[in-house]
XYZ file of C-alpha atoms in Angstrom:
719
model
C 190.513 58.281 -36.043
C 191.978 54.890 -35.609
C 192.449 51.764 -33.592
C 195.999 50.609 -33.176
C 197.100 47.103 -32.415
C 199.837 46.665 -29.869
C 202.670 46.642 -32.418
C 201.635 49.915 -34.039
C 199.346 49.384 -37.067
C 196.372 51.757 -37.400
C 192.858 50.873 -38.492
C 189.484 52.690 -38.609
C 187.645 53.374 -35.377
C 184.585 51.526 -36.594
C 186.611 48.317 -36.560
C 187.146 48.557 -32.812
C 184.976 46.190 -30.850
C 186.644 45.916 -27.521
C 188.730 47.874 -25.049
C 191.976 47.172 -23.284
C 191.285 45.310 -20.043
C 187.920 44.228 -21.433
C 186.544 41.084 -23.017
C 187.847 39.218 -26.054
C 188.850 40.884 -29.310
C 187.167 40.202 -32.589
C 189.213 37.143 -33.555
C 192.430 39.194 -34.034
C 195.202 36.606 -34.311
C 198.783 36.106 -35.394
C 199.876 33.823 -38.178
C 197.450 31.741 -40.238
C 194.374 32.172 -38.046
C 194.574 28.760 -36.389
C 192.336 28.384 -33.322
C 195.404 27.482 -31.248
C 197.558 30.513 -32.003
C 197.924 33.447 -29.630
C 196.648 36.845 -30.713
C 197.688 40.361 -29.783
C 195.570 42.401 -27.403
C 193.277 44.724 -29.280
C 193.195 48.337 -28.215
C 190.891 51.286 -28.769
C 191.659 54.952 -28.948
C 190.908 57.999 -26.853
C 190.032 61.559 -27.831
C 190.643 62.877 -24.307
C 193.769 64.841 -25.237
C 191.818 67.107 -27.647
C 194.556 66.975 -30.249
C 192.285 66.806 -33.258
C 193.255 63.183 -33.873
C 192.496 60.127 -31.767
C 195.343 58.439 -29.895
C 195.968 54.985 -28.585
C 194.859 54.769 -24.957
C 198.252 53.206 -24.210
C 200.124 56.197 -25.628
C 198.599 58.920 -23.427
C 199.931 59.775 -19.974
C 196.489 59.518 -18.386
C 194.870 56.766 -16.344
C 191.969 56.158 -18.726
C 189.545 53.286 -19.224
C 187.753 53.218 -22.578
C 184.590 51.215 -23.201
C 184.093 50.986 -26.946
C 180.810 50.176 -28.657
C 181.210 46.410 -28.448
C 182.256 46.499 -24.786
C 179.130 48.505 -23.935
C 176.957 46.009 -25.803
C 178.546 43.044 -24.029
C 177.731 44.610 -20.668
C 174.169 45.455 -21.773
C 174.681 49.005 -20.561
C 171.595 51.191 -20.220
C 173.044 54.117 -18.268
C 176.333 55.111 -16.665
C 175.511 53.343 -13.397
C 175.907 50.027 -15.225
C 179.654 50.818 -15.449
C 179.940 51.661 -11.770
C 181.936 48.540 -10.783
C 184.138 48.245 -13.880
C 187.115 50.497 -13.087
C 189.517 50.797 -10.136
C 188.771 53.587 -7.639
C 185.619 54.562 -9.534
C 181.989 54.566 -8.334
C 179.356 55.790 -10.787
C 176.379 55.970 -8.423
C 173.203 57.971 -8.300
C 172.319 60.254 -5.403
C 169.258 58.151 -4.552
C 167.068 61.197 -3.822
C 165.441 60.898 -7.231
C 166.086 59.220 -10.559
C 168.685 60.724 -12.872
C 170.926 62.620 -10.416
C 174.606 61.636 -10.401
C 176.937 61.411 -7.399
C 180.035 60.073 -9.166
C 183.229 59.434 -7.220
C 186.745 58.889 -8.592
C 189.788 58.339 -6.377
C 187.763 59.112 -3.263
C 186.449 62.455 -4.475
C 182.694 62.796 -4.778
C 179.704 64.686 -3.432
C 176.884 63.461 -1.218
C 173.840 65.539 -2.027
C 171.362 66.727 -4.625
C 171.716 70.506 -4.310
C 171.793 71.515 -7.996
C 174.011 74.563 -7.458
C 176.796 72.421 -5.951
C 179.354 71.499 -8.604
C 180.635 67.914 -8.887
C 184.156 66.541 -8.517
C 183.669 64.379 -11.620
C 182.754 66.215 -14.805
C 180.562 64.544 -17.425
C 180.972 65.554 -21.079
C 178.662 64.498 -23.929
C 180.217 64.917 -27.373
C 182.648 67.438 -25.924
C 180.009 69.478 -24.067
C 180.215 69.781 -20.276
C 176.983 68.981 -18.409
C 176.561 71.888 -16.009
C 174.580 70.073 -13.296
C 174.344 66.546 -11.915
C 170.618 66.385 -12.750
C 169.766 64.515 -15.956
C 173.161 62.775 -16.099
C 171.966 59.218 -15.352
C 169.525 58.686 -18.202
C 169.257 56.080 -20.947
C 172.186 56.074 -23.362
C 172.155 54.659 -26.866
C 174.305 54.192 -29.940
C 177.556 55.350 -28.383
C 180.947 55.087 -30.016
C 182.681 55.020 -26.634
C 182.574 55.921 -22.962
C 185.902 57.082 -21.505
C 186.607 57.305 -17.776
C 189.582 59.535 -16.959
C 190.975 59.221 -13.449
C 192.729 62.157 -11.833
C 192.334 65.940 -12.335
C 191.883 67.110 -15.937
C 191.832 70.839 -15.298
C 193.994 72.035 -18.207
C 191.913 70.543 -21.011
C 188.518 70.238 -19.310
C 188.473 73.131 -16.852
C 186.837 73.262 -13.442
C 184.961 70.535 -11.552
C 187.110 67.626 -12.730
C 189.312 67.266 -9.644
C 188.396 63.592 -9.352
C 188.275 62.930 -13.070
C 186.006 63.069 -16.093
C 183.547 60.817 -17.916
C 183.327 61.337 -21.675
C 180.467 60.054 -23.844
C 180.810 60.084 -27.611
C 177.854 59.450 -29.926
C 178.304 57.260 -32.947
C 178.697 59.231 -36.171
C 177.511 58.295 -39.663
C 179.953 56.106 -41.548
C 178.720 57.137 -44.992
C 177.422 53.642 -45.799
C 173.761 52.529 -45.560
C 173.129 50.383 -42.484
C 170.559 49.571 -39.839
C 170.424 47.694 -36.564
C 167.854 46.909 -33.888
C 168.005 45.440 -30.397
C 165.142 43.962 -28.375
C 165.720 43.216 -24.694
C 163.530 41.546 -22.066
C 164.575 41.513 -18.395
C 163.152 40.388 -15.104
C 161.103 43.107 -13.466
C 159.625 42.753 -15.996
C 161.335 45.284 -18.225
C 161.604 45.483 -21.981
C 163.603 47.798 -24.211
C 163.796 48.443 -27.918
C 166.697 50.362 -29.442
C 167.474 50.894 -33.082
C 169.397 53.028 -35.536
C 169.732 53.503 -39.248
C 171.941 55.614 -41.460
C 172.222 56.552 -45.081
C 174.184 59.005 -47.221
C 172.116 62.000 -48.304
C 174.710 63.395 -50.712
C 177.427 60.994 -51.826
C 180.714 61.570 -49.930
C 179.407 64.902 -48.615
C 176.339 64.638 -46.365
C 175.258 61.652 -44.244
C 172.620 61.026 -41.583
C 172.279 58.608 -38.684
C 169.131 58.388 -36.517
C 168.974 56.426 -33.261
C 166.182 55.879 -30.788
C 165.127 53.742 -27.856
C 162.107 53.064 -25.675
C 162.144 51.251 -22.332
C 159.305 50.169 -20.063
C 160.008 48.805 -16.588
C 157.130 47.504 -14.455
C 159.218 47.773 -11.277
C 161.646 45.376 -9.602
C 160.633 45.979 -5.951
C 157.585 45.099 -3.842
C 156.303 47.798 -1.472
C 153.478 46.518 0.774
C 153.159 49.979 2.364
C 151.776 51.524 -0.825
C 148.379 51.165 -2.469
C 150.265 49.881 -5.528
C 152.689 47.254 -4.121
C 154.949 47.087 -7.181
C 157.665 49.740 -7.035
C 160.384 50.976 -9.357
C 158.306 51.459 -12.499
C 159.897 53.551 -15.214
C 159.218 54.527 -18.823
C 161.923 56.236 -20.880
C 162.529 57.234 -24.481
C 165.420 58.881 -26.334
C 165.855 59.946 -29.960
C 169.040 61.291 -31.561
C 169.573 62.366 -35.195
C 173.184 62.991 -36.268
C 174.242 64.729 -39.482
C 177.785 64.845 -40.845
C 178.718 67.291 -43.603
C 182.081 67.273 -45.396
C 182.072 70.355 -47.646
C 185.767 70.005 -48.538
C 188.752 67.758 -47.973
C 189.909 67.983 -44.375
C 186.777 69.759 -43.169
C 183.857 68.177 -41.320
C 180.793 69.535 -39.526
C 178.742 67.273 -37.252
C 175.329 68.246 -35.872
C 173.875 66.175 -33.022
C 170.431 66.724 -31.525
C 169.145 64.592 -28.659
C 165.826 64.648 -26.878
C 164.531 62.330 -24.192
C 162.139 61.868 -21.319
C 161.974 59.607 -18.283
C 159.095 59.091 -15.871
C 159.873 56.873 -12.896
C 158.704 56.021 -9.404
C 160.448 57.630 -6.475
C 163.402 55.880 -4.816
C 163.037 52.456 -3.205
C 164.157 53.744 0.179
C 164.701 51.320 3.027
C 164.433 51.876 6.772
C 167.600 50.089 7.846
C 166.589 50.234 11.514
C 163.821 47.717 10.853
C 164.362 46.143 7.419
C 167.166 44.492 5.500
C 167.792 42.815 2.148
C 165.449 44.326 -0.430
C 162.481 44.834 1.923
C 160.847 48.259 1.827
C 157.705 49.682 3.427
C 156.596 53.285 2.853
C 153.353 55.043 1.956
C 154.330 57.544 -0.775
C 155.272 56.009 -4.141
C 156.644 59.302 -5.367
C 157.938 60.034 -8.857
C 160.687 61.588 -10.949
C 159.971 63.216 -14.295
C 163.010 64.169 -16.394
C 163.034 65.861 -19.789
C 166.166 66.963 -21.626
C 167.215 68.322 -25.002
C 170.608 69.203 -26.340
C 172.266 70.344 -29.515
C 175.937 69.934 -30.356
C 177.608 71.442 -33.428
C 181.175 70.262 -33.931
C 183.299 71.713 -36.743
C 186.801 70.495 -37.550
C 189.332 71.500 -40.174
C 192.514 69.514 -40.819
C 192.706 65.728 -40.741
C 194.993 63.434 -38.779
C 197.933 64.081 -41.110
C 197.472 67.863 -41.181
C 200.036 70.033 -39.464
C 197.419 72.558 -38.354
C 194.020 71.560 -36.967
C 191.080 73.692 -35.880
C 188.022 72.604 -33.916
C 184.948 74.388 -32.596
C 182.373 72.719 -30.331
C 179.110 74.532 -29.627
C 176.651 73.127 -27.123
C 173.158 73.958 -25.898
C 171.207 71.928 -23.346
C 168.098 72.154 -21.190
C 166.998 69.884 -18.352
C 163.689 69.847 -16.474
C 163.461 67.643 -13.386
C 160.430 67.221 -11.106
C 160.318 64.767 -8.216
C 158.452 63.636 -5.107
C 160.274 61.509 -2.528
C 159.207 59.646 0.614
C 162.213 60.754 2.640
C 161.190 59.164 5.948
C 160.967 55.654 4.366
C 158.087 54.630 6.669
C 154.390 53.853 6.377
C 153.527 57.194 7.987
C 153.588 60.597 6.309
C 156.386 62.173 8.362
C 158.846 63.743 5.914
C 158.237 63.980 2.156
C 160.044 66.238 -0.319
C 158.955 67.649 -3.684
C 161.419 69.431 -5.973
C 161.258 71.207 -9.318
C 164.303 72.224 -11.359
C 164.844 73.926 -14.707
C 168.302 74.415 -16.224
C 169.563 75.889 -19.468
C 173.169 76.119 -20.595
C 175.097 77.281 -23.635
C 178.804 76.793 -24.269
C 181.424 77.128 -26.960
C 185.004 75.911 -27.175
C 187.463 76.716 -29.952
C 190.804 74.912 -30.287
C 193.870 75.120 -32.464
C 196.454 72.314 -32.590
C 199.790 72.384 -34.366
C 202.179 69.517 -34.929
C 205.765 70.384 -34.086
C 208.983 69.223 -35.676
C 210.125 66.070 -33.952
C 206.618 64.806 -33.200
C 205.421 67.197 -30.497
C 202.163 69.108 -30.517
C 200.721 72.325 -29.066
C 197.025 72.896 -28.379
C 195.540 76.333 -27.677
C 191.920 76.879 -26.724
C 189.282 79.268 -25.437
C 186.048 78.333 -23.645
C 182.792 80.094 -22.747
C 179.929 78.736 -20.626
C 176.673 80.282 -19.441
C 174.077 78.581 -17.266
C 170.740 79.483 -15.670
C 169.223 77.500 -12.818
C 165.783 77.699 -11.214
C 165.229 75.393 -8.245
C 162.157 75.094 -6.017
C 161.400 72.690 -3.179
C 158.384 71.911 -1.025
C 158.443 69.808 2.134
C 155.684 67.869 3.861
C 156.825 67.679 7.479
C 154.772 66.320 10.358
C 151.391 66.577 8.592
C 152.030 70.022 7.153
C 153.073 71.208 3.696
C 155.376 74.165 4.126
C 155.713 77.084 1.735
C 157.852 76.564 -1.392
C 161.422 77.844 -1.211
C 164.529 77.719 -3.408
C 166.535 79.998 -5.595
C 167.739 81.176 -8.982
C 171.321 81.227 -10.197
C 172.989 82.647 -13.285
C 176.639 82.003 -14.002
C 179.287 82.796 -16.581
C 182.570 80.982 -17.070
C 185.431 81.857 -19.406
C 188.730 80.112 -19.873
C 191.950 80.142 -21.890
C 194.174 77.075 -22.015
C 197.412 75.794 -23.521
C 198.827 72.291 -23.553
C 202.174 71.420 -25.172
C 203.853 68.045 -25.667
C 207.523 68.672 -26.445
C 209.619 65.715 -27.576
C 213.131 65.760 -26.133
C 214.835 63.351 -28.486
C 213.419 59.945 -29.369
C 212.729 58.670 -25.835
C 211.698 61.658 -23.710
C 208.803 64.115 -23.787
C 207.909 67.099 -21.634
C 204.292 68.165 -21.121
C 203.521 71.660 -19.927
C 200.190 73.393 -19.821
C 197.905 75.710 -17.954
C 194.403 77.098 -17.871
C 193.170 80.466 -16.639
C 189.517 80.531 -15.598
C 187.181 83.323 -14.553
C 183.775 82.435 -13.161
C 180.940 84.621 -11.930
C 177.749 83.524 -10.162
C 174.730 85.634 -9.214
C 172.016 84.174 -6.992
C 168.687 84.969 -5.408
C 167.625 82.664 -2.562
C 164.313 82.302 -0.748
C 165.162 80.631 2.563
C 162.661 78.184 3.999
C 160.822 79.957 6.794
C 162.039 83.422 5.787
C 161.321 84.046 2.158
C 158.950 81.866 0.264
C 157.625 81.290 -3.222
C 154.169 81.077 -4.706
C 153.254 77.648 -6.028
C 150.821 79.262 -8.454
C 152.974 82.047 -9.922
C 156.521 80.853 -9.006
C 157.267 84.362 -7.742
C 159.473 84.447 -4.647
C 160.297 86.812 -1.810
C 164.073 86.461 -1.956
C 165.746 87.179 1.387
C 169.300 86.646 0.048
C 170.654 88.300 -3.116
C 174.365 88.146 -3.856
C 177.063 87.529 -6.444
C 180.735 86.702 -6.499
C 183.616 86.042 -8.874
C 186.435 83.501 -8.753
C 189.693 83.401 -10.714
C 192.010 80.429 -10.927
C 195.117 79.274 -12.757
C 195.595 75.500 -13.022
C 199.015 74.448 -14.349
C 200.290 71.018 -15.329
C 203.783 69.676 -15.938
C 204.763 66.125 -16.799
C 207.680 64.059 -18.031
C 207.521 60.831 -20.049
C 210.136 58.217 -20.913
C 209.508 55.655 -23.661
C 211.010 52.187 -23.861
C 210.516 49.535 -26.547
C 207.153 48.334 -25.212
C 206.423 50.680 -22.327
C 206.258 54.230 -21.102
C 206.888 55.740 -17.677
C 205.339 59.071 -16.764
C 205.313 61.460 -13.828
C 203.220 64.597 -13.589
C 201.937 67.377 -11.369
C 198.569 69.054 -11.938
C 196.431 71.551 -10.123
C 192.646 71.547 -10.200
C 189.724 73.294 -8.571
C 186.001 73.020 -7.919
C 183.991 76.154 -8.372
C 183.012 78.309 -5.453
C 179.336 79.066 -5.192
C 176.069 79.169 -3.283
C 173.541 76.791 -1.741
C 170.106 77.166 -3.345
C 168.591 74.759 -0.792
C 168.742 76.958 2.287
C 166.395 75.432 4.841
C 167.635 77.085 8.028
C 167.342 80.806 8.845
C 170.552 80.373 10.855
C 172.577 79.240 7.831
C 173.921 81.422 5.039
C 173.609 80.296 1.400
C 177.197 81.423 0.826
C 179.360 82.203 -0.856
C 181.772 79.390 -0.169
C 185.223 79.401 -1.729
C 186.630 77.245 -4.498
C 188.165 73.905 -3.532
C 191.808 73.703 -4.604
C 193.817 70.558 -5.285
C 197.456 69.672 -5.954
C 197.849 66.270 -7.595
C 200.949 64.141 -8.126
C 200.905 60.961 -10.224
C 203.406 58.442 -11.556
C 202.483 55.650 -13.925
C 203.609 52.800 -16.125
C 201.942 51.521 -19.298
C 203.537 48.393 -20.705
C 202.998 45.750 -23.367
C 204.380 42.459 -22.081
C 204.702 38.908 -23.390
C 205.409 40.269 -26.896
C 202.106 42.110 -27.118
C 199.908 39.351 -25.694
C 199.403 41.092 -22.340
C 199.151 44.627 -21.061
C 199.954 46.027 -17.619
C 199.059 49.551 -16.473
C 200.068 50.937 -13.071
C 199.447 54.325 -11.459
C 200.140 55.829 -8.042
C 198.710 59.180 -6.970
C 198.633 61.720 -4.172
C 196.002 64.473 -4.005
C 196.334 67.325 -1.529
C 193.007 69.145 -1.179
C 192.533 72.582 0.388
C 189.139 73.956 1.330
C 187.089 70.770 0.888
C 183.520 71.655 -0.043
C 181.034 69.621 1.967
C 177.251 69.552 2.360
C 177.143 69.060 6.119
C 173.796 67.516 7.113
C 171.931 68.075 10.360
C 168.343 67.382 11.418
C 165.967 70.027 12.681
C 162.631 69.462 14.431
C 160.961 72.239 12.423
C 162.832 72.221 9.098
C 163.645 68.523 8.712
C 166.998 68.048 7.004
C 169.367 71.030 6.913
C 172.342 71.025 4.523
C 174.981 73.693 5.036
C 177.563 73.953 2.262
C 180.956 75.162 3.440
C 184.706 74.753 3.077
C 185.223 72.409 6.003
C 188.730 70.953 5.949
C 192.019 70.231 4.226
C 192.857 66.633 3.412
C 195.049 64.188 1.534
C 194.060 61.183 -0.585
C 196.663 58.800 -1.935
C 196.567 55.383 -3.527
C 197.388 53.203 -6.498
C 195.757 51.327 -9.385
C 196.742 48.275 -11.395
C 195.113 46.898 -14.554
C 196.113 43.733 -16.394
C 194.736 42.068 -19.508
C 196.116 38.978 -21.221
C 195.185 36.899 -24.248
C 195.521 33.154 -23.603
C 195.412 31.274 -26.867
C 193.120 32.371 -29.652
C 189.870 32.306 -27.711
C 190.409 33.329 -24.086
C 191.030 36.741 -22.547
C 191.553 37.318 -18.828
C 191.662 40.712 -17.150
C 191.860 42.108 -13.647
C 192.090 45.413 -11.835
C 192.950 46.547 -8.320
C 192.493 49.962 -6.764
C 193.355 51.258 -3.312
C 192.779 54.712 -1.859
C 193.523 56.064 1.601
C 192.291 59.446 2.761
C 192.612 61.573 5.857
C 191.822 65.012 7.161
C 194.919 67.146 7.721
C 192.991 69.998 9.325
C 189.293 70.429 10.153
C 187.929 73.937 10.682
C 184.159 73.307 10.523
C 182.097 71.286 12.973
C 181.350 68.078 11.036
C 179.475 66.227 13.796
C 177.281 69.018 15.162
C 178.608 68.666 18.721
C 179.777 72.279 18.879
C 183.471 71.514 18.421
C 185.919 70.325 15.778
C 187.867 68.376 18.401
C 188.376 64.817 17.156
C 186.722 65.465 13.784
C 190.038 64.842 12.007
C 189.678 61.146 12.935
C 186.499 60.789 10.859
C 186.547 58.895 7.579
C 186.285 60.927 4.407
C 182.811 60.373 2.914
C 182.424 58.328 -0.278
C 186.011 57.052 -0.168
C 185.979 53.270 -0.675
C 189.478 52.037 0.257
C 189.532 48.894 -1.889
C 188.140 48.046 -5.332
C 188.990 45.017 -7.433
C 187.640 43.008 -10.324
C 188.289 39.914 -12.426
C 186.913 39.055 -15.835
C 187.204 36.079 -18.133
C 185.942 35.864 -21.695
C 185.854 33.111 -24.275
C 184.897 33.518 -27.930
C 185.192 31.083 -30.806
C 183.753 30.431 -34.241
C 182.541 26.901 -34.936
C 182.542 26.610 -38.713
C 179.055 26.978 -40.168
C 177.420 26.798 -36.734
C 178.320 30.378 -35.822
C 180.126 32.166 -33.016
C 179.741 31.633 -29.259
C 181.046 34.071 -26.666
C 180.962 33.692 -22.889
C 181.800 36.417 -20.359
C 182.033 36.161 -16.553
C 183.054 38.995 -14.229
C 183.261 39.580 -10.490
C 183.966 43.003 -8.979
C 184.123 44.317 -5.426
C 183.929 47.710 -3.760
C 184.589 48.430 -0.082
C 182.051 50.176 2.076
C 182.508 53.849 2.919
C 181.064 56.663 4.973
C 178.265 58.571 3.257
C 177.781 61.548 5.580
C 180.489 63.782 7.008
C 179.681 62.746 10.583
C 179.984 59.067 9.471
C 176.496 58.221 10.802
C 175.485 57.161 7.295
C 177.375 54.463 5.424
C 177.466 52.910 1.959
C 177.739 49.151 2.275
C 180.405 47.040 0.611
C 179.286 44.887 -2.275
C 180.246 42.374 -4.932
C 178.936 42.474 -8.478
C 178.754 39.145 -10.297
C 177.784 39.360 -13.975
C 177.670 36.737 -16.718
C 176.551 36.454 -20.338
C 176.413 33.949 -23.185
C 176.102 35.237 -26.739
C 175.411 33.227 -29.874
C 175.781 34.633 -33.406
C 174.661 32.313 -36.199
C 175.722 35.031 -38.656
C 177.201 38.517 -38.707
C 173.672 39.932 -38.953
C 172.077 38.198 -35.954
C 173.009 37.717 -32.305
C 171.201 36.259 -29.276
C 172.285 36.815 -25.682
C 171.374 35.463 -22.257
C 172.834 37.536 -19.431
C 172.610 38.281 -15.742
C 173.656 41.239 -13.575
C 174.231 41.140 -9.828
C 173.737 37.390 -9.848
C 174.702 37.285 -6.170
C 171.564 39.384 -5.496
C 173.422 41.770 -3.197
C 171.570 44.768 -1.812
C 173.360 48.105 -2.324
C 172.375 51.554 -1.088
C 172.918 54.702 -3.119
C 172.750 56.899 -0.030
C 172.297 56.507 3.712
C 171.055 59.159 6.137
C 170.145 58.351 9.730
C 166.855 60.129 10.569
C 166.715 59.038 14.217
C 166.511 62.655 15.414
C 163.216 62.992 13.492
C 161.796 59.482 13.176
C 163.060 55.975 13.872
C 164.185 55.417 10.289
C 166.870 55.942 7.668
C 166.809 57.230 4.115
C 168.631 54.383 2.340
C 167.552 54.084 -1.320
C 168.289 50.685 -2.887
C 169.554 49.631 -6.293
C 167.961 46.626 -7.988
C 169.162 43.147 -7.145
C 169.501 40.171 -9.478
C 168.450 40.841 -13.069
C 168.320 38.211 -15.836
C 167.694 39.156 -19.435
C 167.367 37.976 -23.019
C 168.448 40.082 -25.970
C 168.273 39.818 -29.745
C 170.323 42.060 -32.022
C 169.843 42.453 -35.790
C 172.202 44.222 -38.215
C 172.168 44.865 -41.930
């Protein structure tokens, strides 16, 4: 794997410290190294094309943003939400219902609920393994080689549930050399975190080990005068990950990754927007979220970067347990509280074969298998009464075959063709609230709905690329789909748990990736149009006996189109400036389900699509310089903006617009030691993760808040 500078040289991935469109490079300069000379923009690689060898992010016909190890450290990233304002047309938010549940949106495509059986529009992959549910996605990360955010459907290589895009996390592997590092962080809250790793060879040039771990303790950022314990937002989390790499022969490598972690946190800091603003909250139930996860990844590869034939096999196993209690009514009275308990287990395997073709092309063939079991139970306290537990069980199987071919047509043109055939089967048993019911003591349920269904889909892709001296143009068509399925949270006897059909999408994209100013600047442009049939929505209504009712259905057809621009430039030897701009416009073409609950679809096509923020932009400046024997100083300042958007389908709930102002100053007296002073959300802007108007039940809203201004100190040691 390698990092390539703009003019084509290749270096080891471990040397990469920064990403295109990110902060400054590691003193990469032209000429003699004078402080006044201009350097080339440094660039990291992506593994998103699954070709068995990493590629320059500028060489792939995908709108991708890569955050390498150094870029993650400079942003003091704890979880994926810390990257939520860093990329055009991307929002990496939580659902707000409880800690750890993702509601990611890319190019206006996202979900707005915490039903575990509802598949996302943005797939998350850890070391090549798809995470089957949105629960347990937003947890503490550590010791990552890179985070890649792919915008646009990735159905050929990644399968279903990536109609908006994909987020790829890659753990750092052993290098084969002894090393160790540790980071201590203290933030306002107060919060402190320790993270460390060490590695050593176990058998010279054959077997190596790397072990990473972290522990974080947060006393809580918020004040809640409605609770017996006014401080709110407390959280304790730990993660440990051993990684083993075995090279039994030249060109063959086996990597084993095991991760285990646990998080215990307060419930959401939910605000009643009818009566409060800013960061003020007042509710009686502190609540909690308890998350435990384990996973095992075994990755085997044969054939190195120069090999004509390459084989790869990725096996994954993962379990997640998630328990929570939430004050849904957000008031000082016990009106509407929700408890939930989830257990998930998944197993998957993907095998791939890649072959280099004469003339520089490449063909990749693959097969994929996935099995998942879900058990979900809920319990609601509504108007001074705990109802009976309800929920459901789901078992699913997914199989897929895929092919992707890059065919070079001479020295300047390339044709990409590919396709994936997927078969998916889901079997469910549902205990509807008020009809069935489950025993809290034995977990046995009287299931009133038992069903199963199967979906088949073929998702093709075709693209054309044209290379120039310092640029490439590309145009492509791709089809994607979200899985059909069932609603395990059936709270109304009048609503059916399903099945609902798969959501289909046709996507068109054109793009430009260019090196300008002789390699000292980079400009990436993309324009897209997504035509979506059978939009899956969790339509929310309020019921005087059941509380909130979420019906999952195919509600409409719609179109989302927009563009993205990213620019990064090196000014002199010490300054890097970057900027991005994203715009997305969406509309309903046809609505065939009552989105507002008024008994008619008339006028519903004029509603805004939920979770579609029309405008996103960001600017970043970075300065880094060595001062002789004094050491190195680096300064980073960034400002990003995201428009507001509708949260619910009837547009009664909204996500507010917001700006994110971050800054940091880092001082390194030596290569082994670094100190940092940093701040996030320095403008102290309040942002909601969700927004549901509860006026039909109680004069309140469910509007969980993210933290405001955070200032921190960090010390990093390496040897």
